Amino acid sequence: MLVLEVIVIPNLIKIEPFTMVNESYPLFNQSILQCMSSISEDFEYKNFSEPPHVLLQVATTEKLASTAFTKLNQSVFLHVVSETTFCYPYNVYGEKIMRPISSFRPFVLLSTPGALQDIKDLGFKTFDRWWDESYDLEKDAELRFLKVLKIIEQICSMSVSNLQTMCKDMISVLQHNYDYYYGDFSKIEKEKFDLACQQNLLPR
Amino acid sequence: MSPYKILDKYFVYDKIFCLQDYYHDMTILYNELKLLTRDEYENNYRFIFLYNDTDYHISNDTPGIYLRNLQRILYRLDISNFFSLIITQKNIKKDLEKLRVEETNDYCSIAFIQTALEDTFIPQQALTPGIENIERNYLSLNRVKRKHRQMLLAHLIERKLLDKGYVSFGGYSDTKLD
């Protein structure tokens, strides 16, 4: 149960236990609830031999850890990017979305509504030619989740050779994202940032 | 080079405060800011805050708790919102205006700059598309066990799709399915 403890000086709100609205959204879909009951809270799983986060911790050089990441990132077709937030007032994106982009791979987002549009607004392209991206418009968390799951199922129904063919088919999009990320993206964002700093100095 | 070096061109500041570092106890932030307060500031002096991590929201249309705490701290220390600046990915204009009205009698809300720039680990770029390297259908990395990731794993197990991809969930013990 959430308790808000008010600390009198300087009147700050403290949250105990620490949690976020992201974690506390209700689920009503019976099939989702039933499915989730099959996993215990302490369940953990991994089915590949390189643990990228462990490598990040023990690697003596950043290059060693990055190489492990690149190999893993390119060994698959679709990246299912599960962002930190799923049911939350804002879209929050970080380095997770940059992994498929830097690896020439397509992605689906398990994130807040509008997150995919945010990525497009930054200048990247997405994959609506190959699957239904209407999940990005879906405000209902359960329906949004099921739509993303449907894409994953669709991809899993295909053979590796068919996926390689699909990857070749979307190479122009993958190449655009890669070139943009390592080219103009940072330059454009810095220019926007620079302009925003100038505007902040104007009288308000 | 840090993306925030641009700030040096325009502003005078003592430190960039990453709000996430104070989530466990914001009185520490209060005490740090208290040491920096003065009677007068240069026109281009700013108290600068990074606000990129997730906040706690009681509902989806209320400002985050830690953002509210920041506004309270600034008001309590008599630091005008004019001299405060938040760097964030989010468009928090409405939240900041709500907080100005609800928590202060300042004439302006805290300013913010919305940017995708971030000081994060940049993955090494692959040199070629390497399409021939594809051996599995999907990748799903889920180190922190959030609810939507738990939902995903449960459904991948139920539909017997785990072996179609590379999947991680939680720590890295060699847990096998029964």
mmCIF file of C-alpha atoms in Angstrom:
data_model
loop_
_atom_site.group_PDB
_atom_site.id
_atom_site.type_symbol
_atom_site.label_atom_id
_atom_site.label_comp_id
_atom_site.label_asym_id
_atom_site.label_seq_id
_atom_site.Cartn_x
_atom_site.Cartn_y
_atom_site.Cartn_z
ATOM 1 C CA MET A 1 0.000 0.000 0.000
ATOM 2 C CA LEU A 2 1.277 3.423 -0.933
ATOM 3 C CA VAL A 3 1.973 5.842 1.895
ATOM 4 C CA LEU A 4 2.812 9.478 1.372
ATOM 5 C CA GLU A 5 4.915 10.732 4.236
ATOM 6 C CA VAL A 6 5.221 14.502 4.431
ATOM 7 C CA ILE A 7 8.527 15.712 5.787
ATOM 8 C CA VAL A 8 7.742 19.058 7.425
ATOM 9 C CA ILE A 9 11.005 20.842 6.673
ATOM 10 C CA PRO A 10 11.234 21.743 3.836
ATOM 11 C CA ASN A 11 7.785 20.264 3.175
ATOM 12 C CA LEU A 12 8.878 17.622 0.725
ATOM 13 C CA ILE A 13 6.780 14.626 -0.207
ATOM 14 C CA LYS A 14 8.389 11.256 0.304
ATOM 15 C CA ILE A 15 7.120 8.096 -1.335
ATOM 16 C CA GLU A 16 7.190 4.822 0.566
ATOM 17 C CA PRO A 17 7.516 2.267 -0.847
ATOM 18 C CA PHE A 18 9.156 3.765 -3.926
ATOM 19 C CA THR A 19 7.097 2.960 -6.971
ATOM 20 C CA MET A 20 5.730 4.599 -10.057
ATOM 21 C CA VAL A 21 2.439 4.811 -11.851
ATOM 22 C CA ASN A 22 4.227 2.818 -14.537
ATOM 23 C CA GLU A 23 4.046 -0.244 -12.293
ATOM 24 C CA SER A 24 0.632 0.180 -10.749
ATOM 25 C CA TYR A 25 -1.730 0.256 -13.730
ATOM 26 C CA PRO A 26 -4.600 -2.213 -13.440
ATOM 27 C CA LEU A 27 -4.990 -5.249 -15.670
ATOM 28 C CA PHE A 28 -8.449 -6.559 -16.533
ATOM 29 C CA ASN A 29 -7.823 -8.811 -19.529
ATOM 30 C CA GLN A 30 -8.348 -12.334 -18.203
ATOM 31 C CA SER A 31 -6.014 -14.011 -20.665
ATOM 32 C CA ILE A 32 -3.196 -11.621 -19.707
ATOM 33 C CA LEU A 33 -3.842 -12.095 -15.984
ATOM 34 C CA GLN A 34 -3.981 -15.844 -16.312
ATOM 35 C CA CYS A 35 -0.777 -15.928 -18.316
ATOM 36 C CA MET A 36 1.104 -13.752 -15.852
ATOM 37 C CA SER A 37 0.145 -15.931 -12.920
ATOM 38 C CA SER A 38 2.369 -18.639 -14.376
ATOM 39 C CA ILE A 39 5.525 -16.666 -13.511
ATOM 40 C CA SER A 40 6.643 -16.300 -9.916
ATOM 41 C CA GLU A 41 8.133 -13.032 -8.696
ATOM 42 C CA ASP A 42 11.612 -14.464 -8.387
ATOM 43 C CA PHE A 43 11.618 -16.050 -11.861
ATOM 44 C CA GLU A 44 14.662 -15.250 -13.976
ATOM 45 C CA TYR A 45 15.648 -16.374 -17.449
ATOM 46 C CA LYS A 46 18.381 -16.109 -20.047
ATOM 47 C CA ASN A 47 18.926 -18.252 -23.116
ATOM 48 C CA PHE A 48 22.113 -16.865 -24.626
ATOM 49 C CA SER A 49 25.717 -17.203 -23.597
ATOM 50 C CA GLU A 50 26.897 -13.572 -23.624
ATOM 51 C CA PRO A 51 25.404 -11.548 -20.761
ATOM 52 C CA PRO A 52 25.909 -8.026 -22.091
ATOM 53 C CA HIS A 53 25.435 -6.310 -18.749
ATOM 54 C CA VAL A 54 27.922 -8.548 -17.013
ATOM 55 C CA LEU A 55 30.359 -7.891 -19.811
ATOM 56 C CA LEU A 56 29.819 -4.188 -19.362
ATOM 57 C CA GLN A 57 30.815 -4.523 -15.735
ATOM 58 C CA VAL A 58 33.880 -6.695 -16.175
ATOM 59 C CA ALA A 59 35.155 -5.466 -19.534
ATOM 60 C CA THR A 60 38.471 -3.734 -19.286
ATOM 61 C CA THR A 61 37.657 -1.648 -22.305
ATOM 62 C CA GLU A 62 34.409 -0.213 -23.567
ATOM 63 C CA LYS A 63 35.268 -1.659 -26.979
ATOM 64 C CA LEU A 64 35.199 -5.221 -25.641
ATOM 65 C CA ALA A 65 31.726 -4.778 -24.183
ATOM 66 C CA SER A 66 30.491 -3.025 -27.296
ATOM 67 C CA THR A 67 31.748 -5.826 -29.537
ATOM 68 C CA ALA A 68 29.752 -8.361 -27.534
ATOM 69 C CA PHE A 69 26.684 -6.185 -27.854
ATOM 70 C CA THR A 70 27.093 -5.800 -31.606
ATOM 71 C CA LYS A 71 27.355 -9.552 -32.156
ATOM 72 C CA LEU A 72 24.214 -10.206 -30.121
ATOM 73 C CA ASN A 73 22.322 -7.304 -31.697
ATOM 74 C CA GLN A 74 23.014 -8.530 -35.226
ATOM 75 C CA SER A 75 22.277 -12.194 -34.542
ATOM 76 C CA VAL A 76 18.537 -11.480 -34.539
ATOM 77 C CA PHE A 77 16.033 -9.890 -36.896
ATOM 78 C CA LEU A 78 13.595 -7.986 -34.702
ATOM 79 C CA HIS A 79 14.505 -6.024 -31.594
ATOM 80 C CA VAL A 80 11.688 -5.922 -29.064
ATOM 81 C CA VAL A 81 12.564 -2.729 -27.220
ATOM 82 C CA SER A 82 10.918 -2.790 -23.783
ATOM 83 C CA GLU A 83 11.388 0.737 -22.538
ATOM 84 C CA THR A 84 11.399 1.665 -18.858
ATOM 85 C CA THR A 85 7.908 3.153 -19.149
ATOM 86 C CA PHE A 86 4.794 1.537 -20.554
ATOM 87 C CA CYS A 87 1.871 3.203 -18.785
ATOM 88 C CA TYR A 88 3.173 6.690 -18.034
ATOM 89 C CA PRO A 89 2.386 10.333 -18.874
ATOM 90 C CA TYR A 90 5.521 10.828 -20.960
ATOM 91 C CA ASN A 91 7.508 9.040 -23.602
ATOM 92 C CA VAL A 92 10.956 8.302 -22.277
ATOM 93 C CA TYR A 93 13.563 6.860 -24.621
ATOM 94 C CA GLY A 94 17.213 6.111 -24.116
ATOM 95 C CA GLU A 95 19.985 3.975 -25.452
ATOM 96 C CA LYS A 96 17.723 0.912 -25.867
ATOM 97 C CA ILE A 97 16.246 2.206 -29.120
ATOM 98 C CA MET A 98 19.717 3.023 -30.444
ATOM 99 C CA ARG A 99 20.850 -0.599 -30.289
ATOM 100 C CA PRO A 100 18.760 -1.845 -33.242
ATOM 101 C CA ILE A 101 19.474 1.371 -35.123
ATOM 102 C CA SER A 102 23.229 0.972 -34.720
ATOM 103 C CA SER A 103 22.914 -2.685 -35.801
ATOM 104 C CA PHE A 104 20.836 -2.263 -38.975
ATOM 105 C CA ARG A 105 17.853 -4.010 -37.440
ATOM 106 C CA PRO A 106 14.121 -3.186 -37.202
ATOM 107 C CA PHE A 107 12.344 -2.775 -33.886
ATOM 108 C CA VAL A 108 8.991 -2.702 -32.162
ATOM 109 C CA LEU A 109 8.458 -0.630 -29.036
ATOM 110 C CA LEU A 110 6.863 -1.860 -25.849
ATOM 111 C CA SER A 111 6.449 1.654 -24.534
ATOM 112 C CA THR A 112 4.023 4.505 -23.993
ATOM 113 C CA PRO A 113 1.560 5.562 -26.717
ATOM 114 C CA GLY A 114 3.187 7.941 -29.149
ATOM 115 C CA ALA A 115 6.705 6.713 -28.461
ATOM 116 C CA LEU A 116 7.124 5.520 -32.030
ATOM 117 C CA GLN A 117 5.912 8.871 -33.373
ATOM 118 C CA ASP A 118 8.497 10.578 -31.159
ATOM 119 C CA ILE A 119 11.210 8.484 -32.798
ATOM 120 C CA LYS A 120 9.890 9.514 -36.221
ATOM 121 C CA ASP A 121 9.804 13.162 -35.121
ATOM 122 C CA LEU A 122 13.501 12.888 -34.304
ATOM 123 C CA GLY A 123 14.106 11.984 -37.953
ATOM 124 C CA PHE A 124 14.159 8.192 -37.930
ATOM 125 C CA LYS A 125 12.024 5.910 -40.106
ATOM 126 C CA THR A 126 9.942 2.949 -38.932
ATOM 127 C CA PHE A 127 8.458 -0.193 -40.394
ATOM 128 C CA ASP A 128 4.783 0.336 -41.195
ATOM 129 C CA ARG A 129 5.365 -1.120 -44.660
ATOM 130 C CA TRP A 130 6.011 -4.514 -43.093
ATOM 131 C CA TRP A 131 3.715 -4.668 -40.049
ATOM 132 C CA ASP A 132 0.894 -2.834 -38.373
ATOM 133 C CA GLU A 133 2.306 -0.012 -36.240
ATOM 134 C CA SER A 134 -1.081 1.126 -34.929
ATOM 135 C CA TYR A 135 -0.019 -0.112 -31.494
ATOM 136 C CA ASP A 136 1.615 3.281 -31.140
ATOM 137 C CA LEU A 137 -1.808 4.953 -31.207
ATOM 138 C CA GLU A 138 -3.394 2.568 -28.723
ATOM 139 C CA LYS A 139 -3.945 4.237 -25.351
ATOM 140 C CA ASP A 140 -5.304 1.129 -23.662
ATOM 141 C CA ALA A 141 -2.283 -0.610 -22.127
ATOM 142 C CA GLU A 142 -3.578 -4.146 -22.563
ATOM 143 C CA LEU A 143 -4.654 -3.643 -26.172
ATOM 144 C CA ARG A 144 -1.340 -1.948 -26.964
ATOM 145 C CA PHE A 145 0.536 -4.874 -25.459
ATOM 146 C CA LEU A 146 -1.493 -7.427 -27.428
ATOM 147 C CA LYS A 147 -0.874 -5.565 -30.688
ATOM 148 C CA VAL A 148 2.887 -5.638 -30.119
ATOM 149 C CA LEU A 149 2.670 -9.312 -29.214
ATOM 150 C CA LYS A 150 0.870 -9.965 -32.500
ATOM 151 C CA ILE A 151 3.832 -8.509 -34.408
ATOM 152 C CA ILE A 152 6.251 -10.700 -32.463
ATOM 153 C CA GLU A 153 4.115 -13.754 -33.258
ATOM 154 C CA GLN A 154 4.057 -12.766 -36.917
ATOM 155 C CA ILE A 155 7.856 -12.541 -36.992
ATOM 156 C CA CYS A 156 8.221 -15.812 -35.108
ATOM 157 C CA SER A 157 6.083 -17.592 -37.692
ATOM 158 C CA MET A 158 8.692 -16.824 -40.363
ATOM 159 C CA SER A 159 11.803 -18.818 -41.139
ATOM 160 C CA VAL A 160 15.247 -17.308 -40.677
ATOM 161 C CA SER A 161 15.805 -17.246 -44.442
ATOM 162 C CA ASN A 162 12.512 -15.357 -44.974
ATOM 163 C CA LEU A 163 13.543 -12.894 -42.269
ATOM 164 C CA GLN A 164 16.869 -12.343 -43.989
ATOM 165 C CA THR A 165 14.949 -11.619 -47.198
ATOM 166 C CA MET A 166 12.693 -9.187 -45.334
ATOM 167 C CA CYS A 167 15.746 -7.517 -43.841
ATOM 168 C CA LYS A 168 17.184 -7.004 -47.324
ATOM 169 C CA ASP A 169 13.836 -5.604 -48.419
ATOM 170 C CA MET A 170 13.945 -2.959 -45.668
ATOM 171 C CA ILE A 171 17.631 -2.101 -46.064
ATOM 172 C CA SER A 172 16.896 1.451 -47.257
ATOM 173 C CA VAL A 173 15.065 2.204 -43.995
ATOM 174 C CA LEU A 174 17.734 0.496 -41.882
ATOM 175 C CA GLN A 175 20.506 2.311 -43.743
ATOM 176 C CA HIS A 176 18.730 5.659 -43.353
ATOM 177 C CA ASN A 177 18.381 5.173 -39.582
ATOM 178 C CA TYR A 178 22.004 4.096 -39.231
ATOM 179 C CA ASP A 179 23.380 6.961 -41.339
ATOM 180 C CA TYR A 180 21.163 9.513 -39.652
ATOM 181 C CA TYR A 181 22.071 8.397 -36.132
ATOM 182 C CA TYR A 182 25.813 8.527 -36.792
ATOM 183 C CA GLY A 183 25.536 11.585 -39.035
ATOM 184 C CA ASP A 184 23.072 14.427 -38.719
ATOM 185 C CA PHE A 185 21.100 13.390 -35.627
ATOM 186 C CA SER A 186 23.549 14.650 -33.053
ATOM 187 C CA LYS A 187 24.323 17.804 -35.087
ATOM 188 C CA ILE A 188 20.636 18.689 -35.452
ATOM 189 C CA GLU A 189 19.866 18.021 -31.806
ATOM 190 C CA LYS A 190 22.811 20.167 -30.716
ATOM 191 C CA GLU A 191 21.624 23.000 -32.973
ATOM 192 C CA LYS A 192 18.151 22.796 -31.413
ATOM 193 C CA PHE A 193 19.692 22.759 -27.953
ATOM 194 C CA ASP A 194 21.866 25.758 -28.779
ATOM 195 C CA LEU A 195 18.846 27.727 -30.006
ATOM 196 C CA ALA A 196 16.860 26.791 -26.890
ATOM 197 C CA CYS A 197 19.693 28.091 -24.694
ATOM 198 C CA GLN A 198 19.663 31.406 -26.559
ATOM 199 C CA GLN A 199 15.898 31.691 -26.163
ATOM 200 C CA ASN A 200 16.164 31.008 -22.451
ATOM 201 C CA LEU A 201 18.222 34.166 -22.031
ATOM 202 C CA LEU A 202 15.460 36.364 -23.478
ATOM 203 C CA PRO A 203 13.276 38.303 -21.031
ATOM 204 C CA ARG A 204 10.180 36.424 -19.827
ATOM 205 C CA MET B 1 32.270 15.693 -25.532
ATOM 206 C CA SER B 2 29.273 15.938 -23.216
ATOM 207 C CA PRO B 3 26.221 17.198 -25.084
ATOM 208 C CA TYR B 4 25.672 19.657 -22.258
ATOM 209 C CA LYS B 5 28.925 21.523 -22.950
ATOM 210 C CA ILE B 6 26.771 23.882 -25.005
ATOM 211 C CA LEU B 7 25.464 25.235 -21.705
ATOM 212 C CA ASP B 8 28.909 26.725 -21.010
ATOM 213 C CA LYS B 9 28.483 29.052 -23.994
ATOM 214 C CA TYR B 10 25.464 30.766 -22.539
ATOM 215 C CA PHE B 11 25.176 30.211 -18.815
ATOM 216 C CA VAL B 12 27.058 30.564 -15.580
ATOM 217 C CA TYR B 13 26.333 27.689 -13.252
ATOM 218 C CA ASP B 14 27.958 25.838 -10.376
ATOM 219 C CA LYS B 15 26.814 22.335 -11.170
ATOM 220 C CA ILE B 16 24.351 20.335 -13.236
ATOM 221 C CA PHE B 17 22.127 18.593 -10.693
ATOM 222 C CA CYS B 18 20.909 15.201 -11.856
ATOM 223 C CA LEU B 19 17.587 14.931 -10.035
ATOM 224 C CA GLN B 20 17.662 11.139 -10.097
ATOM 225 C CA ASP B 21 20.687 11.249 -7.774
ATOM 226 C CA TYR B 22 18.510 12.851 -5.101
ATOM 227 C CA TYR B 23 15.407 10.695 -5.419
ATOM 228 C CA HIS B 24 16.307 8.729 -2.302
ATOM 229 C CA ASP B 25 16.484 11.924 -0.216
ATOM 230 C CA MET B 26 15.749 15.332 -1.684
ATOM 231 C CA THR B 27 16.707 17.133 1.509
ATOM 232 C CA ILE B 28 20.273 16.546 0.289
ATOM 233 C CA LEU B 29 19.452 18.606 -2.801
ATOM 234 C CA TYR B 30 17.888 21.248 -0.600
ATOM 235 C CA ASN B 31 21.055 21.493 1.501
ATOM 236 C CA GLU B 32 23.333 21.633 -1.559
ATOM 237 C CA LEU B 33 21.292 24.381 -3.166
ATOM 238 C CA LYS B 34 21.131 26.296 0.086
ATOM 239 C CA LEU B 35 24.917 26.655 0.014
ATOM 240 C CA LEU B 36 24.739 28.222 -3.440
ATOM 241 C CA THR B 37 22.034 30.802 -2.799
ATOM 242 C CA ARG B 38 23.014 34.471 -2.978
ATOM 243 C CA ASP B 39 21.329 37.868 -2.774
ATOM 244 C CA GLU B 40 22.033 38.528 -6.447
ATOM 245 C CA TYR B 41 22.799 36.431 -9.492
ATOM 246 C CA GLU B 42 24.230 37.307 -12.888
ATOM 247 C CA ASN B 43 21.531 37.553 -15.551
ATOM 248 C CA ASN B 44 22.808 34.371 -17.146
ATOM 249 C CA TYR B 45 23.302 32.423 -13.927
ATOM 250 C CA ARG B 46 21.221 29.279 -13.747
ATOM 251 C CA PHE B 47 20.536 26.427 -11.364
ATOM 252 C CA ILE B 48 20.489 23.579 -13.887
ATOM 253 C CA PHE B 49 18.729 20.262 -13.342
ATOM 254 C CA LEU B 50 18.702 17.082 -15.404
ATOM 255 C CA TYR B 51 15.308 15.409 -15.318
ATOM 256 C CA ASN B 52 15.467 12.360 -17.570
ATOM 257 C CA ASP B 53 14.524 9.536 -15.283
ATOM 258 C CA THR B 54 10.954 8.464 -14.604
ATOM 259 C CA ASP B 55 9.137 10.288 -11.822
ATOM 260 C CA TYR B 56 6.280 9.181 -9.606
ATOM 261 C CA HIS B 57 2.864 10.337 -10.825
ATOM 262 C CA ILE B 58 -0.212 9.788 -8.696
ATOM 263 C CA SER B 59 -2.222 10.018 -11.896
ATOM 264 C CA ASN B 60 -1.284 10.598 -15.492
ATOM 265 C CA ASP B 61 -2.324 14.253 -15.393
ATOM 266 C CA THR B 62 -0.483 15.377 -12.260
ATOM 267 C CA PRO B 63 3.129 16.552 -12.178
ATOM 268 C CA GLY B 64 5.706 14.135 -10.885
ATOM 269 C CA ILE B 65 6.342 14.091 -7.167
ATOM 270 C CA TYR B 66 10.044 14.809 -7.490
ATOM 271 C CA LEU B 67 9.365 17.701 -9.825
ATOM 272 C CA ARG B 68 6.961 19.082 -7.267
ATOM 273 C CA ASN B 69 9.574 18.654 -4.569
ATOM 274 C CA LEU B 70 12.065 20.554 -6.696
ATOM 275 C CA GLN B 71 9.616 23.448 -7.074
ATOM 276 C CA ARG B 72 9.049 23.457 -3.306
ATOM 277 C CA ILE B 73 12.776 23.494 -2.623
ATOM 278 C CA LEU B 74 13.379 26.395 -4.990
ATOM 279 C CA TYR B 75 10.503 28.383 -3.528
ATOM 280 C CA ARG B 76 11.605 27.647 0.004
ATOM 281 C CA LEU B 77 15.146 28.837 -0.782
ATOM 282 C CA ASP B 78 13.772 31.953 -2.488
ATOM 283 C CA ILE B 79 15.380 30.957 -5.779
ATOM 284 C CA SER B 80 13.289 32.516 -8.515
ATOM 285 C CA ASN B 81 12.071 30.172 -11.247
ATOM 286 C CA PHE B 82 13.723 32.576 -13.686
ATOM 287 C CA PHE B 83 17.140 31.367 -12.538
ATOM 288 C CA SER B 84 16.222 27.695 -12.774
ATOM 289 C CA LEU B 85 16.485 25.501 -15.850
ATOM 290 C CA ILE B 86 15.503 21.874 -16.382
ATOM 291 C CA ILE B 87 17.021 19.745 -19.150
ATOM 292 C CA THR B 88 14.682 16.892 -20.029
ATOM 293 C CA GLN B 89 13.368 14.647 -22.786
ATOM 294 C CA LYS B 90 9.793 15.369 -21.788
ATOM 295 C CA ASN B 91 7.519 18.266 -22.651
ATOM 296 C CA ILE B 92 6.758 19.340 -19.083
ATOM 297 C CA LYS B 93 5.417 22.804 -19.864
ATOM 298 C CA LYS B 94 1.971 22.119 -18.407
ATOM 299 C CA ASP B 95 3.415 20.450 -15.320
ATOM 300 C CA LEU B 96 5.732 23.378 -14.627
ATOM 301 C CA GLU B 97 2.933 25.901 -15.023
ATOM 302 C CA LYS B 98 0.714 23.871 -12.660
ATOM 303 C CA LEU B 99 3.490 23.803 -10.105
ATOM 304 C CA ARG B 100 4.105 27.528 -10.438
ATOM 305 C CA VAL B 101 0.448 28.212 -9.681
ATOM 306 C CA GLU B 102 0.052 25.579 -6.965
ATOM 307 C CA GLU B 103 3.341 25.954 -5.140
ATOM 308 C CA THR B 104 4.624 29.508 -5.664
ATOM 309 C CA ASN B 105 3.732 33.117 -6.258
ATOM 310 C CA ASP B 106 6.448 33.457 -8.893
ATOM 311 C CA TYR B 107 5.547 35.273 -12.127
ATOM 312 C CA CYS B 108 7.145 32.636 -14.349
ATOM 313 C CA SER B 109 7.481 28.893 -14.263
ATOM 314 C CA ILE B 110 10.773 27.039 -14.239
ATOM 315 C CA ALA B 111 12.151 27.005 -17.785
ATOM 316 C CA PHE B 112 12.968 23.754 -19.495
ATOM 317 C CA ILE B 113 14.811 22.617 -22.588
ATOM 318 C CA GLN B 114 13.441 19.500 -24.228
ATOM 319 C CA THR B 115 16.185 17.533 -25.927
ATOM 320 C CA ALA B 116 17.027 14.029 -27.080
ATOM 321 C CA LEU B 117 20.683 14.657 -26.230
ATOM 322 C CA GLU B 118 21.875 12.562 -23.375
ATOM 323 C CA ASP B 119 25.134 11.474 -21.779
ATOM 324 C CA THR B 120 24.541 7.759 -22.211
ATOM 325 C CA PHE B 121 26.445 4.748 -23.345
ATOM 326 C CA ILE B 122 26.517 4.811 -27.160
ATOM 327 C CA PRO B 123 26.573 1.301 -28.641
ATOM 328 C CA GLN B 124 29.412 0.543 -30.981
ATOM 329 C CA GLN B 125 28.179 0.754 -34.515
ATOM 330 C CA ALA B 126 28.089 -2.354 -36.659
ATOM 331 C CA LEU B 127 30.222 -1.879 -39.764
ATOM 332 C CA THR B 128 27.880 -3.666 -42.173
ATOM 333 C CA PRO B 129 24.224 -4.759 -42.061
ATOM 334 C CA GLY B 130 25.401 -8.336 -41.483
ATOM 335 C CA ILE B 131 22.083 -9.805 -42.631
ATOM 336 C CA GLU B 132 23.714 -13.214 -42.976
ATOM 337 C CA ASN B 133 24.336 -13.157 -39.204
ATOM 338 C CA ILE B 134 20.624 -13.396 -38.417
ATOM 339 C CA GLU B 135 20.036 -16.716 -36.672
ATOM 340 C CA ARG B 136 17.034 -15.987 -34.452
ATOM 341 C CA ASN B 137 13.770 -14.169 -34.946
ATOM 342 C CA TYR B 138 13.906 -11.558 -32.163
ATOM 343 C CA LEU B 139 15.822 -10.141 -29.212
ATOM 344 C CA SER B 140 14.242 -9.123 -25.915
ATOM 345 C CA LEU B 141 16.471 -7.875 -23.099
ATOM 346 C CA ASN B 142 14.678 -7.289 -19.816
ATOM 347 C CA ARG B 143 17.104 -6.778 -16.985
ATOM 348 C CA VAL B 144 14.741 -4.955 -14.593
ATOM 349 C CA LYS B 145 11.522 -6.892 -13.992
ATOM 350 C CA ARG B 146 8.916 -4.292 -14.892
ATOM 351 C CA LYS B 147 5.271 -5.268 -15.258
ATOM 352 C CA HIS B 148 5.060 -4.977 -19.055
ATOM 353 C CA ARG B 149 8.261 -7.033 -19.402
ATOM 354 C CA GLN B 150 6.804 -9.667 -17.126
ATOM 355 C CA MET B 151 3.684 -9.694 -19.319
ATOM 356 C CA LEU B 152 5.838 -10.163 -22.389
ATOM 357 C CA LEU B 153 7.853 -13.031 -20.942
ATOM 358 C CA ALA B 154 4.723 -14.801 -19.709
ATOM 359 C CA HIS B 155 3.205 -14.677 -23.188
ATOM 360 C CA LEU B 156 6.393 -15.790 -24.908
ATOM 361 C CA ILE B 157 6.470 -18.809 -22.607
ATOM 362 C CA GLU B 158 2.786 -19.608 -23.114
ATOM 363 C CA ARG B 159 3.105 -19.420 -26.906
ATOM 364 C CA LYS B 160 6.351 -21.443 -26.841
ATOM 365 C CA LEU B 161 8.274 -18.666 -28.575
ATOM 366 C CA LEU B 162 11.263 -18.397 -26.243
ATOM 367 C CA ASP B 163 13.491 -20.547 -28.433
ATOM 368 C CA LYS B 164 12.720 -18.341 -31.421
ATOM 369 C CA GLY B 165 14.623 -15.480 -29.834
ATOM 370 C CA TYR B 166 17.312 -14.423 -27.428
ATOM 371 C CA VAL B 167 15.618 -13.432 -24.206
ATOM 372 C CA SER B 168 16.762 -12.259 -20.826
ATOM 373 C CA PHE B 169 14.653 -11.468 -17.791
ATOM 374 C CA GLY B 170 16.142 -10.377 -14.486
ATOM 375 C CA GLY B 171 19.586 -11.592 -13.432
ATOM 376 C CA TYR B 172 21.738 -14.046 -15.325
ATOM 377 C CA SER B 173 21.549 -17.346 -13.452
ATOM 378 C CA ASP B 174 21.179 -20.367 -15.713
ATOM 379 C CA THR B 175 17.539 -20.786 -14.843
ATOM 380 C CA LYS B 176 15.869 -23.314 -17.081
ATOM 381 C CA LEU B 177 12.163 -23.816 -17.660
ATOM 382 C CA ASP B 178 10.536 -26.938 -16.305
#
